[in-house]
mmCIF file of C-alpha atoms in Angstrom:
data_model
loop_
_atom_site.group_PDB
_atom_site.id
_atom_site.type_symbol
_atom_site.label_atom_id
_atom_site.label_comp_id
_atom_site.label_asym_id
_atom_site.label_seq_id
_atom_site.Cartn_x
_atom_site.Cartn_y
_atom_site.Cartn_z
ATOM 1 C CA MET A 1167 -15.451 5.074 42.127
ATOM 2 C CA LYS A 1168 -13.043 7.143 44.173
ATOM 3 C CA ALA A 1169 -9.305 7.438 43.579
ATOM 4 C CA THR A 1170 -6.433 9.856 44.223
ATOM 5 C CA ILE A 1171 -3.626 10.228 41.724
ATOM 6 C CA GLU A 1172 -0.654 12.501 41.277
ATOM 7 C CA ARG A 1173 -1.204 15.153 38.608
ATOM 8 C CA ALA A 1174 1.952 14.237 36.595
ATOM 9 C CA THR A 1175 0.969 10.545 36.487
ATOM 10 C CA LEU A 1176 -2.589 11.345 35.403
ATOM 11 C CA LEU A 1177 -1.404 13.832 32.779
ATOM 12 C CA LYS A 1178 1.085 11.398 31.252
ATOM 13 C CA GLY A 1179 -1.535 8.639 30.989
ATOM 14 C CA LEU A 1180 -4.159 10.986 29.561
ATOM 15 C CA SER A 1181 -1.721 12.459 27.021
ATOM 16 C CA HIS A 1182 -1.320 8.965 25.550
ATOM 17 C CA VAL A 1183 -4.988 8.018 25.392
ATOM 18 C CA GLN A 1184 -6.610 11.334 24.445
ATOM 19 C CA SER A 1185 -4.743 11.575 21.123
ATOM 20 C CA VAL A 1186 -6.606 8.457 19.924
ATOM 21 C CA VAL A 1187 -9.930 10.248 20.510
ATOM 22 C CA GLU A 1188 -11.234 12.052 17.410
ATOM 23 C CA ARG A 1189 -12.223 15.703 17.966
ATOM 24 C CA ARG A 1190 -15.454 15.330 16.003
ATOM 25 C CA ASN A 1191 -17.644 12.411 16.937
ATOM 26 C CA THR A 1192 -21.146 11.463 15.939
ATOM 27 C CA ILE A 1193 -21.194 8.897 18.780
ATOM 28 C CA PRO A 1194 -20.877 10.853 22.075
ATOM 29 C CA ILE A 1195 -19.207 8.066 24.081
ATOM 30 C CA LEU A 1196 -16.287 7.956 21.603
ATOM 31 C CA SER A 1197 -15.295 11.415 22.903
ATOM 32 C CA ASN A 1198 -14.858 9.884 26.354
ATOM 33 C CA VAL A 1199 -12.073 8.088 28.161
ATOM 34 C CA LEU A 1200 -12.958 5.038 30.248
ATOM 35 C CA LEU A 1201 -11.546 5.333 33.779
ATOM 36 C CA GLU A 1202 -11.483 2.202 35.894
ATOM 37 C CA ALA A 1203 -10.149 2.235 39.444
ATOM 38 C CA THR A 1204 -9.149 -1.268 40.555
ATOM 39 C CA ALA A 1205 -8.739 -2.760 44.013
ATOM 40 C CA GLU A 1206 -5.065 -3.430 43.169
ATOM 41 C CA GLY A 1207 -4.292 0.302 43.325
ATOM 42 C CA ALA A 1208 -4.318 1.120 39.636
ATOM 43 C CA LEU A 1209 -6.295 3.464 37.446
ATOM 44 C CA ARG A 1210 -6.913 2.008 33.993
ATOM 45 C CA LEU A 1211 -7.458 4.482 31.167
ATOM 46 C CA MET A 1212 -8.925 3.436 27.847
ATOM 47 C CA ALA A 1213 -9.844 5.300 24.644
ATOM 48 C CA THR A 1214 -10.941 4.178 21.187
ATOM 49 C CA ASP A 1215 -12.078 5.456 17.778
ATOM 50 C CA LEU A 1216 -13.463 1.960 16.909
ATOM 51 C CA ASP A 1217 -10.396 1.252 14.693
ATOM 52 C CA LEU A 1218 -7.693 1.890 17.279
ATOM 53 C CA GLN A 1219 -7.805 1.326 21.021
ATOM 54 C CA ILE A 1220 -5.352 2.134 23.792
ATOM 55 C CA ASN A 1221 -5.288 0.816 27.365
ATOM 56 C CA GLU A 1222 -2.916 2.221 29.937
ATOM 57 C CA SER A 1223 -2.538 1.486 33.669
ATOM 58 C CA VAL A 1224 -1.194 4.103 36.079
ATOM 59 C CA GLN A 1225 -0.681 3.969 39.841
ATOM 60 C CA ALA A 1226 -3.362 5.492 42.050
ATOM 61 C CA ALA A 1227 -4.622 5.320 45.630
ATOM 62 C CA VAL A 1228 -8.032 3.676 45.238
ATOM 63 C CA ASP A 1229 -10.597 4.208 48.009
ATOM 64 C CA GLN A 1230 -13.509 2.786 46.086
ATOM 65 C CA PRO A 1231 -13.112 0.614 42.969
ATOM 66 C CA GLY A 1232 -15.427 1.418 40.078
ATOM 67 C CA ALA A 1233 -15.558 2.746 36.539
ATOM 68 C CA THR A 1234 -17.033 5.572 34.492
ATOM 69 C CA THR A 1235 -16.415 7.473 31.246
ATOM 70 C CA VAL A 1236 -15.775 11.208 30.922
ATOM 71 C CA SER A 1237 -14.756 13.619 28.136
ATOM 72 C CA ALA A 1238 -11.126 12.768 27.281
ATOM 73 C CA HIS A 1239 -10.099 16.187 25.966
ATOM 74 C CA THR A 1240 -11.770 18.071 28.843
ATOM 75 C CA LEU A 1241 -10.144 15.902 31.506
ATOM 76 C CA PHE A 1242 -6.768 16.211 29.755
ATOM 77 C CA ASP A 1243 -7.078 20.017 29.597
ATOM 78 C CA ILE A 1244 -8.005 20.139 33.299
ATOM 79 C CA ALA A 1245 -5.039 17.954 34.272
ATOM 80 C CA ARG A 1246 -2.740 20.093 32.121
ATOM 81 C CA LYS A 1247 -3.803 23.290 33.913
ATOM 82 C CA LEU A 1248 -3.649 21.967 37.474
ATOM 83 C CA PRO A 1249 -0.609 23.034 39.524
ATOM 84 C CA GLU A 1250 2.470 20.825 39.393
ATOM 85 C CA GLY A 1251 2.728 18.288 42.189
ATOM 86 C CA ALA A 1252 -1.003 18.448 42.946
ATOM 87 C CA GLN A 1253 -2.852 15.384 44.226
ATOM 88 C CA VAL A 1254 -5.979 14.895 42.106
ATOM 89 C CA GLN A 1255 -9.026 13.304 43.655
ATOM 90 C CA LEU A 1256 -11.471 11.683 41.206
ATOM 91 C CA THR A 1257 -14.926 10.727 42.454
ATOM 92 C CA ALA A 1258 -17.722 9.396 40.251
ATOM 93 C CA ALA A 1259 -21.325 8.842 41.242
ATOM 94 C CA GLU A 1260 -24.806 9.275 39.730
ATOM 95 C CA GLY A 1261 -23.821 10.513 36.290
ATOM 96 C CA ARG A 1262 -21.246 13.084 37.494
ATOM 97 C CA MET A 1263 -17.531 13.047 38.102
ATOM 98 C CA THR A 1264 -15.949 15.401 40.609
ATOM 99 C CA ILE A 1265 -12.308 16.383 40.245
ATOM 100 C CA VAL A 1266 -10.691 18.090 43.224
ATOM 101 C CA ALA A 1267 -7.096 19.338 43.325
ATOM 102 C CA GLY A 1268 -6.069 21.896 45.950
ATOM 103 C CA ARG A 1269 -8.637 24.690 45.780
ATOM 104 C CA ALA A 1270 -9.852 23.772 42.307
ATOM 105 C CA ARG A 1271 -13.018 21.756 41.899
ATOM 106 C CA PHE A 1272 -14.677 20.530 38.687
ATOM 107 C CA SER A 1273 -17.828 18.558 38.060
ATOM 108 C CA LEU A 1274 -18.220 16.827 34.681
ATOM 109 C CA GLY A 1275 -21.027 14.805 33.133
ATOM 110 C CA THR A 1276 -20.321 11.100 32.620
ATOM 111 C CA LEU A 1277 -21.687 8.284 30.482
ATOM 112 C CA PRO A 1278 -22.054 4.699 31.763
ATOM 113 C CA ARG A 1279 -19.059 2.398 31.269
ATOM 114 C CA ASP A 1280 -21.331 -0.378 29.917
ATOM 115 C CA ASP A 1281 -21.933 1.703 26.782
ATOM 116 C CA PHE A 1282 -18.194 2.015 26.072
ATOM 117 C CA PRO A 1283 -17.210 0.015 22.958
ATOM 118 C CA VAL A 1284 -14.279 -2.398 23.123
ATOM 119 C CA ILE A 1285 -12.470 -3.784 20.061
ATOM 120 C CA ALA A 1286 -12.856 -7.564 20.061
ATOM 121 C CA GLU A 1287 -9.383 -8.884 19.320
ATOM 122 C CA GLY A 1288 -10.323 -12.484 18.611
ATOM 123 C CA GLU A 1289 -7.483 -14.959 18.151
ATOM 124 C CA LEU A 1290 -4.043 -13.423 17.515
ATOM 125 C CA PRO A 1291 -2.060 -16.505 16.448
ATOM 126 C CA THR A 1292 1.217 -14.798 15.445
ATOM 127 C CA GLN A 1293 3.187 -13.580 18.477
ATOM 128 C CA PHE A 1294 6.739 -12.294 18.677
ATOM 129 C CA GLU A 1295 8.899 -9.743 20.468
ATOM 130 C CA ILE A 1296 10.865 -6.930 18.890
ATOM 131 C CA PRO A 1297 13.273 -4.499 20.611
ATOM 132 C CA SER A 1298 11.696 -1.057 21.006
ATOM 133 C CA GLU A 1299 14.732 0.582 19.322
ATOM 134 C CA THR A 1300 14.280 -1.665 16.263
ATOM 135 C CA LEU A 1301 10.586 -0.846 16.077
ATOM 136 C CA LYS A 1302 11.397 2.884 16.275
ATOM 137 C CA GLN A 1303 13.892 2.485 13.430
ATOM 138 C CA ILE A 1304 11.335 0.647 11.266
ATOM 139 C CA ILE A 1305 8.777 3.421 11.787
ATOM 140 C CA ASP A 1306 11.167 6.362 11.348
ATOM 141 C CA LYS A 1307 12.724 5.000 8.174
ATOM 142 C CA THR A 1308 9.415 4.214 6.441
ATOM 143 C CA ARG A 1309 6.519 6.310 7.687
ATOM 144 C CA PHE A 1310 7.379 9.495 5.738
ATOM 145 C CA ALA A 1311 6.552 7.541 2.550
ATOM 146 C CA ILE A 1312 3.041 6.496 3.692
ATOM 147 C CA SER A 1313 0.414 7.785 1.248
ATOM 148 C CA THR A 1314 -2.195 10.265 2.489
ATOM 149 C CA GLU A 1315 -4.441 9.692 -0.544
ATOM 150 C CA GLU A 1316 -7.658 8.223 0.834
ATOM 151 C CA THR A 1317 -8.667 6.708 -2.528
ATOM 152 C CA ARG A 1318 -5.641 4.398 -2.400
ATOM 153 C CA TYR A 1319 -6.439 3.356 1.158
ATOM 154 C CA TYR A 1320 -4.240 0.241 0.898
ATOM 155 C CA LEU A 1321 -1.183 2.565 0.798
ATOM 156 C CA ASN A 1322 -2.244 4.418 3.992
ATOM 157 C CA GLY A 1323 -0.003 2.378 6.256
ATOM 158 C CA ILE A 1324 3.191 0.361 6.705
ATOM 159 C CA PHE A 1325 3.215 -3.057 5.033
ATOM 160 C CA LEU A 1326 4.771 -5.809 7.184
ATOM 161 C CA HIS A 1327 5.572 -9.200 5.718
ATOM 162 C CA VAL A 1328 8.027 -12.054 6.148
ATOM 163 C CA ALA A 1329 10.143 -13.421 3.306
ATOM 164 C CA ASP A 1330 13.129 -15.663 2.608
ATOM 165 C CA ASP A 1331 15.955 -13.478 1.380
ATOM 166 C CA GLY A 1332 18.648 -15.759 0.123
ATOM 167 C CA SER A 1333 19.692 -17.907 3.058
ATOM 168 C CA GLU A 1334 17.969 -16.235 5.997
ATOM 169 C CA PRO A 1335 14.311 -15.488 6.796
ATOM 170 C CA VAL A 1336 13.561 -11.765 7.193
ATOM 171 C CA LEU A 1337 10.828 -9.362 8.243
ATOM 172 C CA LYS A 1338 10.285 -6.470 5.841
ATOM 173 C CA ALA A 1339 8.492 -3.169 6.418
ATOM 174 C CA ALA A 1340 7.595 -1.013 3.419
ATOM 175 C CA ALA A 1341 5.661 2.177 2.675
ATOM 176 C CA THR A 1342 5.007 3.973 -0.601
ATOM 177 C CA ASP A 1343 2.877 6.797 -1.993
ATOM 178 C CA GLY A 1344 3.592 5.988 -5.649
ATOM 179 C CA HIS A 1345 6.322 8.663 -5.890
ATOM 180 C CA ARG A 1346 8.780 7.128 -3.436
ATOM 181 C CA LEU A 1347 9.261 3.870 -1.605
ATOM 182 C CA ALA A 1348 10.960 3.128 1.726
ATOM 183 C CA ARG A 1349 11.797 -0.393 2.840
ATOM 184 C CA VAL A 1350 13.543 -1.779 5.927
ATOM 185 C CA THR A 1351 14.702 -5.404 6.201
ATOM 186 C CA LEU A 1352 15.640 -7.129 9.473
ATOM 187 C CA PRO A 1353 16.124 -10.720 10.629
ATOM 188 C CA ARG A 1354 12.777 -12.421 11.200
ATOM 189 C CA PRO A 1355 11.903 -12.402 14.911
ATOM 190 C CA GLU A 1356 11.320 -15.743 16.579
ATOM 191 C CA GLY A 1357 7.617 -16.566 16.358
ATOM 192 C CA ALA A 1358 6.973 -14.530 13.204
ATOM 193 C CA ALA A 1359 7.181 -17.514 10.826
ATOM 194 C CA GLY A 1360 3.958 -17.995 8.897
ATOM 195 C CA MET A 1361 2.769 -14.494 9.766
ATOM 196 C CA PRO A 1362 0.109 -13.071 7.404
ATOM 197 C CA ASP A 1363 0.970 -10.011 5.276
ATOM 198 C CA VAL A 1364 -0.500 -6.997 7.103
ATOM 199 C CA ILE A 1365 -0.880 -3.241 6.557
ATOM 200 C CA VAL A 1366 -0.660 -1.251 9.819
ATOM 201 C CA PRO A 1367 -2.701 1.990 9.507
ATOM 202 C CA ARG A 1368 -1.045 5.418 9.611
ATOM 203 C CA LYS A 1369 -2.803 6.522 12.828
ATOM 204 C CA CYS A 1370 -1.726 3.355 14.674
ATOM 205 C CA VAL A 1371 1.867 3.938 13.486
ATOM 206 C CA ALA A 1372 1.800 7.548 14.795
ATOM 207 C CA GLU A 1373 0.406 6.577 18.225
ATOM 208 C CA LEU A 1374 2.808 3.651 18.548
ATOM 209 C CA ARG A 1375 5.792 5.874 17.734
ATOM 210 C CA LYS A 1376 4.798 8.315 20.512
ATOM 211 C CA LEU A 1377 4.517 5.512 23.071
ATOM 212 C CA LEU A 1378 7.857 3.938 22.063
ATOM 213 C CA ASP A 1379 9.783 6.949 23.380
ATOM 214 C CA GLU A 1380 8.975 5.757 26.902
ATOM 215 C CA VAL A 1381 9.631 2.038 26.415
ATOM 216 C CA ASP A 1382 12.912 0.287 27.180
ATOM 217 C CA GLY A 1383 13.421 -3.330 26.285
ATOM 218 C CA SER A 1384 11.117 -5.269 24.009
ATOM 219 C CA VAL A 1385 7.616 -4.794 22.650
ATOM 220 C CA GLY A 1386 5.270 -7.758 22.341
ATOM 221 C CA VAL A 1387 3.549 -7.948 18.947
ATOM 222 C CA SER A 1388 0.480 -10.180 18.454
ATOM 223 C CA LEU A 1389 -1.483 -10.255 15.213
ATOM 224 C CA SER A 1390 -4.000 -11.994 13.006
ATOM 225 C CA GLY A 1391 -5.055 -11.163 9.452
ATOM 226 C CA THR A 1392 -7.367 -8.390 10.729
ATOM 227 C CA LYS A 1393 -5.987 -7.073 14.063
ATOM 228 C CA ILE A 1394 -2.637 -6.203 15.629
ATOM 229 C CA ARG A 1395 -1.745 -5.612 19.275
ATOM 230 C CA PHE A 1396 1.377 -3.974 20.688
ATOM 231 C CA ASP A 1397 2.159 -4.704 24.342
ATOM 232 C CA LEU A 1398 4.325 -1.870 25.683
ATOM 233 C CA GLY A 1399 4.396 -2.728 29.379
ATOM 234 C CA ASN A 1400 1.984 -0.254 31.000
ATOM 235 C CA ALA A 1401 0.191 0.413 27.714
ATOM 236 C CA ILE A 1402 -1.480 -1.848 25.163
ATOM 237 C CA LEU A 1403 -2.311 -0.565 21.690
ATOM 238 C CA THR A 1404 -4.779 -2.572 19.599
ATOM 239 C CA SER A 1405 -5.657 -1.696 16.018
ATOM 240 C CA LYS A 1406 -7.655 -3.010 13.115
ATOM 241 C CA LEU A 1407 -5.509 -3.603 10.048
ATOM 242 C CA ILE A 1408 -6.134 -2.128 6.592
ATOM 243 C CA ASP A 1409 -8.250 -4.557 4.603
ATOM 244 C CA GLY A 1410 -6.564 -4.416 1.231
ATOM 245 C CA THR A 1411 -3.726 -5.793 -0.875
ATOM 246 C CA PHE A 1412 -0.420 -3.938 -0.860
ATOM 247 C CA PRO A 1413 1.107 -3.782 -4.353
ATOM 248 C CA ASP A 1414 4.114 -5.941 -5.246
ATOM 249 C CA TYR A 1415 6.594 -3.163 -4.555
ATOM 250 C CA SER A 1416 9.652 -5.306 -5.353
ATOM 251 C CA ARG A 1417 8.919 -4.740 -9.040
ATOM 252 C CA VAL A 1418 9.828 -1.037 -8.757
ATOM 253 C CA ILE A 1419 13.140 -1.584 -6.950
ATOM 254 C CA PRO A 1420 15.748 -1.149 -9.688
ATOM 255 C CA THR A 1421 18.460 -3.808 -9.896
ATOM 256 C CA ALA A 1422 20.415 -2.652 -12.963
ATOM 257 C CA ASN A 1423 21.037 1.052 -12.264
ATOM 258 C CA ASP A 1424 24.696 1.275 -13.292
ATOM 259 C CA LYS A 1425 25.484 4.988 -12.733
ATOM 260 C CA ILE A 1426 26.627 5.208 -9.119
ATOM 261 C CA LEU A 1427 27.041 8.483 -7.269
ATOM 262 C CA LYS A 1428 28.537 8.563 -3.757
ATOM 263 C CA LEU A 1429 28.098 11.651 -1.588
ATOM 264 C CA ASP A 1430 28.239 12.946 1.955
ATOM 265 C CA PRO A 1431 24.514 12.929 2.860
ATOM 266 C CA LYS A 1432 24.804 15.938 5.174
ATOM 267 C CA SER A 1433 26.357 18.347 2.644
ATOM 268 C CA PHE A 1434 24.088 16.971 -0.111
ATOM 269 C CA MET A 1435 21.020 17.527 2.077
ATOM 270 C CA GLU A 1436 22.107 21.056 3.010
ATOM 271 C CA GLY A 1437 22.731 21.901 -0.669
ATOM 272 C CA VAL A 1438 19.311 20.597 -1.747
ATOM 273 C CA ASP A 1439 17.689 22.477 1.124
ATOM 274 C CA ARG A 1440 19.414 25.753 0.187
ATOM 275 C CA VAL A 1441 18.627 25.746 -3.544
ATOM 276 C CA SER A 1442 15.030 24.570 -2.941
ATOM 277 C CA THR A 1443 14.366 27.760 -0.928
ATOM 278 C CA ILE A 1444 13.178 29.442 -4.128
ATOM 279 C CA ALA A 1445 11.207 26.444 -5.449
ATOM 280 C CA THR A 1446 7.452 26.991 -5.593
ATOM 281 C CA ASP A 1447 5.054 24.734 -3.744
ATOM 282 C CA LYS A 1448 3.648 23.526 -7.037
ATOM 283 C CA THR A 1449 6.840 22.089 -8.497
ATOM 284 C CA ARG A 1450 9.437 21.716 -5.702
ATOM 285 C CA ALA A 1451 11.720 20.384 -8.454
ATOM 286 C CA VAL A 1452 15.486 20.409 -8.067
ATOM 287 C CA LYS A 1453 17.707 19.547 -11.035
ATOM 288 C CA MET A 1454 20.917 17.545 -10.614
ATOM 289 C CA ALA A 1455 23.534 17.860 -13.345
ATOM 290 C CA LEU A 1456 26.073 15.051 -12.932
ATOM 291 C CA ASP A 1457 29.565 15.399 -14.325
ATOM 292 C CA ARG A 1458 32.797 13.668 -13.340
ATOM 293 C CA ASP A 1459 33.064 14.158 -9.546
ATOM 294 C CA ARG A 1460 30.974 17.305 -9.756
ATOM 295 C CA ILE A 1461 27.269 17.589 -9.054
ATOM 296 C CA THR A 1462 25.461 20.838 -9.706
ATOM 297 C CA LEU A 1463 22.094 21.351 -7.997
ATOM 298 C CA SER A 1464 19.836 23.994 -9.500
ATOM 299 C CA VAL A 1465 16.295 25.314 -9.181
ATOM 300 C CA THR A 1466 14.506 27.581 -11.631
ATOM 301 C CA SER A 1467 11.332 29.273 -10.524
ATOM 302 C CA PRO A 1468 9.415 31.610 -12.895
ATOM 303 C CA GLU A 1469 8.203 33.625 -9.874
ATOM 304 C CA ASN A 1470 11.320 33.683 -7.686
ATOM 305 C CA GLY A 1471 14.383 33.378 -9.924
ATOM 306 C CA THR A 1472 17.167 30.797 -9.976
ATOM 307 C CA ALA A 1473 19.563 29.105 -7.549
ATOM 308 C CA ALA A 1474 22.531 26.798 -8.079
ATOM 309 C CA GLU A 1475 25.101 25.085 -5.892
ATOM 310 C CA GLU A 1476 27.899 22.617 -6.508
ATOM 311 C CA VAL A 1477 28.273 19.699 -4.106
ATOM 312 C CA PRO A 1478 31.278 17.355 -4.015
ATOM 313 C CA GLY A 1479 30.637 13.747 -4.963
ATOM 314 C CA ASP A 1480 32.242 10.613 -6.335
ATOM 315 C CA TYR A 1481 30.856 9.996 -9.853
ATOM 316 C CA THR A 1482 32.646 8.462 -12.848
ATOM 317 C CA ALA A 1483 29.830 7.513 -15.257
ATOM 318 C CA LEU A 1484 28.643 9.543 -18.275
ATOM 319 C CA PRO A 1485 27.319 13.065 -17.585
ATOM 320 C CA PHE A 1486 23.535 13.549 -17.522
ATOM 321 C CA GLU A 1487 20.758 15.540 -15.844
ATOM 322 C CA ILE A 1488 17.877 14.368 -13.663
ATOM 323 C CA GLY A 1489 15.197 16.119 -11.594
ATOM 324 C CA PHE A 1490 13.647 15.230 -8.228
ATOM 325 C CA ASN A 1491 10.985 16.582 -5.898
ATOM 326 C CA SER A 1492 13.220 18.339 -3.358
ATOM 327 C CA ARG A 1493 10.973 17.561 -0.382
ATOM 328 C CA TYR A 1494 10.936 13.841 -1.168
ATOM 329 C CA LEU A 1495 14.720 13.874 -1.555
ATOM 330 C CA LEU A 1496 15.163 15.681 1.795
ATOM 331 C CA ASP A 1497 12.830 13.198 3.547
ATOM 332 C CA ILE A 1498 15.026 10.314 2.397
ATOM 333 C CA LEU A 1499 18.351 12.017 3.142
ATOM 334 C CA GLY A 1500 17.097 12.830 6.644
ATOM 335 C CA GLN A 1501 17.022 9.078 7.380
ATOM 336 C CA ILE A 1502 20.620 8.370 6.293
ATOM 337 C CA ASP A 1503 22.802 7.872 9.380
ATOM 338 C CA SER A 1504 26.177 7.097 7.808
ATOM 339 C CA ASP A 1505 28.871 9.346 6.316
ATOM 340 C CA THR A 1506 28.163 8.303 2.734
ATOM 341 C CA VAL A 1507 25.072 7.703 0.675
ATOM 342 C CA GLU A 1508 24.915 5.775 -2.600
ATOM 343 C CA VAL A 1509 22.602 7.017 -5.366
ATOM 344 C CA HIS A 1510 22.100 4.412 -8.110
ATOM 345 C CA LEU A 1511 20.859 6.027 -11.331
ATOM 346 C CA ALA A 1512 19.879 4.733 -14.772
ATOM 347 C CA ASP A 1513 18.472 7.673 -16.765
ATOM 348 C CA ALA A 1514 16.325 10.793 -16.326
ATOM 349 C CA ALA A 1515 13.055 8.830 -16.392
ATOM 350 C CA ALA A 1516 13.860 5.658 -14.453
ATOM 351 C CA PRO A 1517 13.400 5.046 -10.692
ATOM 352 C CA THR A 1518 16.495 5.907 -8.636
ATOM 353 C CA LEU A 1519 17.737 3.741 -5.767
ATOM 354 C CA ILE A 1520 19.175 5.422 -2.645
ATOM 355 C CA ARG A 1521 20.850 3.596 0.244
ATOM 356 C CA GLU A 1522 23.779 3.825 2.642
ATOM 357 C CA ASN A 1523 25.445 0.700 1.193
ATOM 358 C CA ASP A 1524 24.500 -2.812 0.102
ATOM 359 C CA LYS A 1525 24.531 -4.044 3.744
ATOM 360 C CA ALA A 1526 22.217 -1.315 5.072
ATOM 361 C CA PRO A 1527 18.810 -2.503 6.360
ATOM 362 C CA ALA A 1528 17.003 0.424 4.681
ATOM 363 C CA LEU A 1529 16.668 1.270 1.006
ATOM 364 C CA TYR A 1530 14.711 3.986 -0.789
ATOM 365 C CA VAL A 1531 13.382 4.339 -4.319
ATOM 366 C CA LEU A 1532 12.557 7.766 -5.742
ATOM 367 C CA MET A 1533 10.792 8.512 -9.014
ATOM 368 C CA PRO A 1534 12.390 11.389 -10.963
ATOM 369 C CA MET A 1535 10.536 14.521 -12.157
ATOM 370 C CA ARG A 1536 10.698 16.215 -15.523
ATOM 371 C CA VAL A 1537 12.566 19.527 -15.137
#
């Protein structure tokens, strides 16, 4: 193969595909990116870790169509260090790839394209489109709650399922790590009826979120019970789904929490952030003492001392105290876009519900801590 491509175009394409490639690989070809120059004047880039695969097409001047595979991280580092505006000539023949840009010349070892593994998608019967902004919102408002505990692998992703909520069919996205839960509800997209319940893995979510920053318009979603594919125009992301059963999270969403606190999320977040400065990594606990229209945040650390701050709030129920993990609380407050946030409380041991209002698409549940 022989193709010439602008450095910025090559770098952008490589930055997307190389992050899928694992740094440590027992199978050498998985460290490589597949480069395919087509007669139509495109360079196709592809990378995989056997669970997740990305294809991206970029424009190139193709003198000789062909394909090869070369180290993804090495090629990315080379492209990164080449001068801006450079034209990069890629030539592959007889187990080597030559990269020429200006006065710089590199020769890298290659592996045959026939050895490169491709994820077999099979049938993807459920197909629908979703605006890229909506998909970004779903990811941003849920992914912080994805569990990183490998033993509970079925919590290592975002759970997508359709449901009938009252009168209208909806699509729900949920994530939980057992300490907190985030859920977003939106009208069911056309074509999503009868979709299987699926868990999209954490790594796929992270790569998808990066790609969405460059997508306007809609994203095509195709899925079966085992695979999901996102069509983002120039890029296609295909992933295996987590083979497991997501717990019935609706059971932990409280419906009878009658103590309602209304606050300005920004000042509440800043107050929590300030007092938690002295919290130790082990506890991270912040105590909230609720009294009529007065909320006192406090942290006591045996090593560092104490901190307290009063934040204004609208609260008329009986006074009581409750403790939360400050980092979990800040994660949730960081996703609140409106001027007020509602905190629905029951007692110091029961799950707490946090949301903007009863019409908001997102809701959060946070388990309290003993303080």
